[in-house]
Amino acid sequence: MEKFEPVIVAFCCHYCAYTAADMAGSQRLDYPPNVKIIRVPCSGKVDAIHILKAFERGADGVYVAGCLEGDCHFKNGNLKAEKQVQYLKKSLDEIGIGGDRLEMVFMSAGMGELFARKAKEMTEKIRQLGPSPVHTQLEQQAKQKAS
Amino acid sequence: MSNQLDDKPDNRVLVVGGGMGGIRTMLDLAESGHGVVLIDSARSIGGLMTQLDRTFPTNNCDLCTLSPHLSQSGRQARIELLTMTQITGLEGERGAFSVTVKTAPRYIDMEKCTACGECYKHFPDCVRFTPGLDHRAPTCMRYPQAIPQAFSIDMAACKDVQALVDICPAKAIVPNDTEKIRTIECGSIVLAPGAKVFDPKGLDYLGYSSQPDIVTSLEYERILSASGPTSGQLVRPSDGKQPKKIAWIQCVGSRGIQKGAQSYCSSACCMFALKEAMVTKERFQDSIEATIFYMDMRTFGKDYELYLQQAKERFGVRLVRCRPHSVIHKQGAEGLEIQYLPEGQSQQVYEEFDMVVLSTGFLVGDQTREMANILGIDLDSHGFAKTGSFTPVATSKPGIYVAGLFESPKDIPETMVQGSAAACMAAGDLTGKGSLSNQDEDFPPERDVSGEEPRVGVFLCDCGENIGGVLDVEKLADYAQTIPGVVVAKGVGHGCSSQSMESIASIVESQKLNRVVIGGCSPRTHEKRFQDTIRKAGLNRYLLEMANIRDQITWVHAAEPELAAKKAQSLIRMAVGAVKMARPLADSTLPMNKSVLVVGGGVAGMTAALELSGHGHKVYLAERSAKLGGNANNLRKTLEGEDVRAFVNGLVEKVKAAENITVITSAIIVDHSGIPGMFRTGMQVGPQMFYRQVEHGVTVLATGALANRPGQYLLGKSNAVITQLEMDSLIEDNPEKVKSWLNVVMIQCVGSRTPENPNCSRICCQAAVKNALRIVGLNPDARVFVLYRDMRTFGLSEDYYQEARQKGVIFVRYTQEAPPKVEQGQDGCVKVVFNEPVIGADIEVEADCLCLSTGLVADDENNEDLAMIFKLPRTKDGFFLEDHVKLRPVDLPIPGFFVAGTAHSPKNIRDSITQAQAAASRARTMLAVNEISTNSAVAKVDGQKCAACLICVRACPFSVPFINAEGYSQIDPARCRGCGVCAAACPAKAIQLMQFEDDRILAKLESLFERMVA
Amino acid sequence: MDYIQPFNRILLVGCNECVTVCSAGGRKEVGLLSSALQSAFLSAGKSIDIKEHTLERQCDPEYVEELVGMMDGVDAVVSMACGCGVQEVARRYKNKPVFPAVNTKFMGASERQGVWAERCQGCGNCLLGITGGICPIARCSKQLMNGPCGGSTNGKCEISKEVDCAWQLIWDRLKMLGQEERYLDIIPAKDWRTAGGGGPRKIVREDLAG
């Protein structure tokens, strides 16, 4: 079997995490290409449905990246996001996907290094967990269709 | 470009020089409602920076960051550009100058030239931007993104004029073009002519003229550059092989010793050598060795010390403290031999390198001296324009200002700051009023795309090597073409160059595209420009999506090109999926509040307040303490000997006398709300802590820094130990005591450049030299020892360092590993023991006074509170972090916020004043408009779906939604900040955040996973 | 999950009234449940077809009629409305199995965002006029009618420190209103027929029912 390359979706808030990702870019800090960023104005904008849909479509991991506590440009959107993530982790356990595949991370705009590190950590963690059951099934279905 | 200005002469500024500084001045003035004529003797604007590959400390490509500024400058209607033009005469005075200028023939009709490149194609080597590295061709355009977008011809070099004329399809070549003389009426003048780079040809021992593999740093930039002669390949000029060992030699033409060299420090060379070495190491990793030979490592700018650490530790750049004696090419040897004496050794070392880069400094050009002569402004002995410590951008002639390298050697951020400061001062001399027209006036009406099937255009930038070096852009375009809905997909080179933008706009029109995807850099920096581009083409500006394939792919996945290519496909697919869901949105406006809040009543705060009030703005000046003046209250003399106390007192008087400045002392900022242009800030005032709220459109942060006072070297324990700040006062107040001293020791970098506070405090080396000179001035027999790690007397202050050495001040280097030892001595003296590296022995001095250079640190507690209240980011060491360290050094990341003085980083009074004037100028560009555009990424409620459940009302962090009379939630778009928290919380899915609608986000997810499911 | 295991095509129906307001069965929750079910089945190797629809009000036949067109393509219906909605859908579409996705618990009010508490049990004989606007039926664990039991400590109920003693609240409120004398009124034994003791209840408004 070829090496498992997890697909990871990172919802990044515009003001901090997305800027940190740009910063990681300008500092040329390598991180795994598995991470795909979706920009949102605030991590509090990330709707539960976005996260569930990502898993439904086959994401192996998802993380929401917001500002540091107290730094949110919309007061506390990051903390709302964190609560949502904690709540959804339980749902993911129930669904059978596993709450471990979802994380909340915090960083400031200047933390390019942390962005790269979190991307690495998340990718490593998901690699260890292996493909999500949905991902596995979707691939099997695709194979069946093809054959 | 040649549109005549409708502005009257009394509202017009003449800017000389189209480099970074001049462009900044021009844009600031134009955006503030003034007319500008910019002249440059070169064929296109851009200055020295256009020749650089990347710039420190971000290591970004310069053209990418510069060219949007240039295309912006090409766009401004109130700007007139005259290239190949010089000043020949000046009459009149401040407020009413009359300047005669001469424009050399270009032999091309700029109106007709479309910059199609046909002439270039037939003369393939004609791009002239590699001084010394390519041969000159008849027509030359300096660099691909040049503004103006026209070529120029060297008629003398052209042998077959008719053939050249015939080649041009636009019939733009005018062989009989002549010189033109013109008079420009203006109110003030800003000089930003830049400098030339030292030519090392005369230094035979460096071998520059005989050895092709010895290049200047600027030539090395061209070799690294994607648009350079080797298309970005790093190869040796002699044999085309990739070098394995490269040496940089610092201070070539600067700091004195060589033939024809200047005595001052060129300020920027340490950083650009580090940058070149780092970029080289980054690209070639372990297969290349980079060595820098230096005298003092002068990384004194904001966070530059961290850059130095990064070069050493992360990239393994080797640093050797030594000025090499010579570079020799030995008969038969492949490489170049450098002969040098390593520190602390007595034996010469011979080491071979494949390539040698000479870090050549700046000097004032003859043409600039000539211009200064015509204008009648005073120059110093080096040819730089004379200015004062408290009037840092004003020349000796009223109404004429200076910015950039002509003021003194400096790097780009400081040039940008001066460019803005000069704009502020020049605008102060204008008596006429300008008006600002609405931005959208130039745009065609918007095309209604509702009901149309999506027709998406995908435009992919290569950003030079930045993207193109990792991804095959053409292949990616081929892939994009296969995505359903995509009508056009193509590479556009540097997408942000005005040429590419025009081509995008014309394709949008001709192909009737109704959605556009840009695959390039970050929407954070470039979305606005591409929005303008499609708006020009008649599309609503929100029918755009950007895929950040540079910052998120090529810059970070260069090591895995295959996965990078796959990820690029994904990001493009996601962007296409999302843009299909994009909806046209209307921008709305609100009235601009033209008042200003300045936080901090030190020199920077007062200067900014006075400048802005001088331009008619109401200013609230809030100072935390009971007294205006800040740190400068404790300063007496500048390095140049000017009286700080008199200056500060004068400033306080002026502020108090100004009618439209309200000074609020003992004010603590407690809350803040609103949007840029309509802020509201609350503070507690006075001993009773009365609450007071002010309304303002912009905010200038000038909260200063703290004098550091670490408890080291018996500071606070022995009366003989003081700081440089205390020394400054002591020399003024008790010269008799100072005269009585026999031995004085100064220790540099106390509490700076340490693991706890890694940055350089920038001001201490100057302070030490200043005080040492004053001490030996009082008592020529006093022995003054300055124990330093690197003497960072950058720029013109190097002269004072040299003067101190000549006057017998003893400078001894110490290392961080072996700092001096200090203990209590006899008779109130302190005993200082330090190692003298030249003789290699410990020396013990019984010092009457030990003076510590303790520098400045961020006011962490206060800054943390303000950063929380205003939501502003800070650097690791607690200073406020600007929006772009290179190009927007006084703009903070939150629109409407500007920073000045030591709140930004440690700096002296002169630099604080410059920055305050710059902040005022930047603030004016915002205050000039009458209306502010409100965020169009706002939440919208579908009343049909709303169940009036109040969840949004409770979730909104700013209490915007309410349930209206019709029984559904209503969100005022003017107050909505666009966070989208309500949209995420709404249980009825009745709220959507514009630009981030659910279907748009879901489309991204669907597109991302499309491959896997299908 | 077990309910719908045998079916391949599910219609998930939400309601834009009370269950939306209490974040249990509105458009958003429908989307979430749909996605969660889809993922759960996929993980188990089964792919199902889930249609989503949210009605304005699931307890009114006219709104429920909207589903007619969708019924053909589905094997079962999952309702995210309250019990009333579930039953209304089941009544209208007799040949489709209908399952509840929400356990309807009580009539309550939002104490704050995300917290709901029971306030009314629909007993059909309202006492709020004499109990200071606080219902002893819904909010006293023992449904006592004439003052607290001995388990009331520091204003809290003996079953949990989280639960306020309804009678303490009643007393505080009456005191505030200056109606302490009402506390002395004896409330006679309650006739529970109106609370359901008399069989399923029905209200007919002759003027409206026509």
Short mmCIF file of C-alpha atoms in Angstrom, two decimals, chain B residues 22-189:
data_model
loop_
_atom_site.label_atom_id
_atom_site.label_comp_id
_atom_site.label_asym_id
_atom_site.label_seq_id
_atom_site.Cartn_x
_atom_site.Cartn_y
_atom_site.Cartn_z
CA GLY B 22 10.05 59.29 -3.86
CA ILE B 23 7.24 56.89 -4.68
CA ARG B 24 6.15 56.85 -1.04
CA THR B 25 6.16 60.66 -0.92
CA MET B 26 4.25 60.87 -4.17
CA LEU B 27 1.58 58.36 -3.13
CA ASP B 28 1.10 59.92 0.31
CA LEU B 29 0.68 63.36 -1.20
CA ALA B 30 -1.66 62.21 -3.94
CA GLU B 31 -3.78 60.21 -1.52
CA SER B 32 -3.98 63.25 0.75
CA GLY B 33 -5.43 65.34 -2.05
CA HIS B 34 -2.36 67.11 -3.39
CA GLY B 35 -0.98 67.24 -6.91
CA VAL B 36 2.44 65.74 -7.55
CA VAL B 37 4.93 66.00 -10.36
CA LEU B 38 7.57 63.31 -10.03
CA ILE B 39 10.70 63.58 -12.06
CA ASP B 40 13.44 61.00 -12.38
CA SER B 41 16.55 61.07 -14.48
CA ALA B 42 16.23 57.34 -15.17
CA ARG B 43 14.08 55.80 -17.89
CA SER B 44 11.53 54.39 -15.50
CA ILE B 45 10.87 54.80 -11.83
CA GLY B 46 11.69 52.33 -9.10
CA GLY B 47 15.21 53.29 -8.15
CA LEU B 48 17.78 50.93 -6.75
CA MET B 49 15.27 48.58 -5.24
CA THR B 50 14.17 47.28 -8.62
CA GLN B 51 17.55 45.65 -8.98
CA LEU B 52 17.36 43.68 -5.78
CA ASP B 53 16.38 40.05 -5.77
CA ARG B 54 14.81 39.92 -2.34
CA THR B 55 14.89 42.20 0.66
CA PHE B 56 15.56 41.69 4.35
CA PRO B 57 14.17 40.86 6.80
CA THR B 58 11.25 39.13 5.10
CA ASN B 59 13.35 37.74 2.24
CA ASN B 60 10.51 38.54 -0.11
CA CYS B 61 10.82 39.27 -3.76
CA ASP B 62 11.01 43.00 -4.13
CA LEU B 63 9.42 43.39 -7.48
CA CYS B 64 6.35 41.66 -6.17
CA THR B 65 6.02 44.10 -3.34
CA LEU B 66 7.15 47.12 -5.28
CA SER B 67 5.25 46.69 -8.49
CA PRO B 68 1.79 47.09 -6.97
CA HIS B 69 3.04 50.42 -5.67
CA LEU B 70 4.21 51.29 -9.12
CA SER B 71 1.02 50.35 -10.85
CA GLN B 72 -0.75 52.27 -8.13
CA SER B 73 1.40 55.21 -9.03
CA GLY B 74 0.61 54.80 -12.69
CA ARG B 75 -3.07 54.90 -11.81
CA GLN B 76 -3.28 58.05 -9.75
CA ALA B 77 -4.86 60.80 -11.79
CA ARG B 78 -3.28 63.60 -9.79
CA ILE B 79 0.23 62.41 -10.48
CA GLU B 80 2.39 63.38 -13.39
CA LEU B 81 5.53 61.34 -14.08
CA LEU B 82 8.41 62.78 -16.03
CA THR B 83 11.19 60.30 -16.61
CA MET B 84 14.60 61.07 -18.08
CA THR B 85 14.17 64.49 -16.56
CA GLN B 86 16.43 66.71 -14.46
CA ILE B 87 16.21 70.07 -12.71
CA THR B 88 18.00 72.92 -14.45
CA GLY B 89 16.84 75.94 -12.51
CA LEU B 90 14.90 77.20 -9.49
CA GLU B 91 13.15 80.48 -8.76
CA GLY B 92 10.75 81.68 -6.12
CA GLU B 93 10.43 80.56 -2.54
CA ARG B 94 8.48 78.31 -0.23
CA GLY B 95 4.83 78.21 -1.30
CA ALA B 96 5.57 79.44 -4.82
CA PHE B 97 8.50 77.77 -6.49
CA SER B 98 9.12 77.79 -10.18
CA VAL B 99 11.36 74.93 -11.27
CA THR B 100 12.82 74.48 -14.72
CA VAL B 101 13.31 70.90 -15.84
CA LYS B 102 14.87 69.32 -18.88
CA THR B 103 13.61 66.05 -20.35
CA ALA B 104 16.01 64.04 -22.50
CA PRO B 105 14.71 62.48 -25.68
CA ARG B 106 13.38 58.98 -25.31
CA TYR B 107 12.90 58.51 -29.07
CA ILE B 108 9.61 56.83 -28.28
CA ASP B 109 6.18 58.35 -28.27
CA MET B 110 4.88 57.34 -24.86
CA GLU B 111 1.29 57.79 -25.97
CA LYS B 112 1.69 55.27 -28.75
CA CYS B 113 4.03 52.75 -27.15
CA THR B 114 2.15 49.76 -25.86
CA ALA B 115 5.20 48.10 -24.37
CA CYS B 116 4.49 45.18 -26.67
CA GLY B 117 8.14 44.23 -26.63
CA GLU B 118 8.58 43.81 -30.38
CA CYS B 119 11.67 45.97 -30.40
CA TYR B 120 12.90 44.04 -27.40
CA LYS B 121 12.27 40.75 -29.18
CA HIS B 122 14.36 41.77 -32.14
CA PHE B 123 17.10 43.01 -29.88
CA PRO B 124 17.03 40.20 -27.36
CA ASP B 125 19.62 41.59 -24.96
CA CYS B 126 18.06 44.98 -24.62
CA VAL B 127 16.84 44.80 -21.04
CA ARG B 128 19.33 46.95 -19.26
CA PHE B 129 19.24 46.45 -15.59
CA THR B 130 22.41 44.61 -14.84
CA PRO B 131 25.11 47.19 -14.54
CA GLY B 132 28.38 45.55 -15.43
CA LEU B 133 26.87 42.17 -16.16
CA ASP B 134 25.29 42.51 -19.56
CA HIS B 135 26.02 44.41 -22.68
CA ARG B 136 24.04 47.41 -23.56
CA ALA B 137 21.46 47.10 -26.33
CA PRO B 138 19.84 49.86 -28.34
CA THR B 139 16.50 49.88 -26.54
CA CYS B 140 16.20 49.30 -22.90
CA MET B 141 13.52 48.84 -20.37
CA ARG B 142 15.07 48.43 -16.99
CA TYR B 143 12.97 45.64 -15.60
CA PRO B 144 9.86 43.73 -16.67
CA GLN B 145 7.37 45.58 -14.49
CA ALA B 146 8.71 49.03 -15.29
CA ILE B 147 6.59 52.12 -15.05
CA PRO B 148 6.22 53.81 -17.43
CA GLN B 149 5.59 50.77 -19.55
CA ALA B 150 7.62 52.09 -22.38
CA PHE B 151 10.98 51.30 -23.80
CA SER B 152 13.67 53.79 -24.44
CA ILE B 153 16.25 53.85 -27.15
CA ASP B 154 19.87 54.69 -27.18
CA MET B 155 20.08 56.32 -30.59
CA ALA B 156 23.85 56.54 -30.45
CA ALA B 157 24.13 52.78 -30.23
CA CYS B 158 21.62 52.09 -32.96
CA LYS B 159 23.14 51.38 -36.33
CA ASP B 160 20.04 50.87 -38.45
CA VAL B 161 17.54 53.42 -37.25
CA GLN B 162 15.04 52.72 -40.00
CA ALA B 163 14.95 49.01 -39.25
CA LEU B 164 14.20 49.82 -35.63
CA VAL B 165 11.46 52.28 -36.58
CA ASP B 166 9.88 49.70 -38.85
CA ILE B 167 9.84 47.00 -36.22
CA CYS B 168 7.48 48.93 -33.99
CA PRO B 169 3.87 47.95 -34.80
CA ALA B 170 2.57 50.98 -32.90
CA LYS B 171 4.75 53.37 -34.89
CA ALA B 172 5.91 54.76 -31.60
CA ILE B 173 9.57 55.20 -32.39
CA VAL B 174 10.47 58.82 -33.05
CA PRO B 175 14.04 59.02 -34.30
CA ASN B 176 14.05 62.82 -34.35
CA ASP B 177 12.85 63.25 -30.77
CA THR B 178 14.43 66.23 -28.99
CA GLU B 179 15.18 67.51 -25.54
CA LYS B 180 12.29 69.39 -23.88
CA ILE B 181 12.47 72.21 -21.34
CA ARG B 182 9.52 72.88 -19.05
CA THR B 183 8.71 74.97 -16.02
CA ILE B 184 6.89 73.44 -13.09
CA GLU B 185 5.11 75.67 -10.60
CA CYS B 186 4.81 74.13 -7.16
CA GLY B 187 4.50 74.98 -3.47
CA SER B 188 7.27 72.75 -2.16
CA ILE B 189 9.89 70.27 -3.28
#
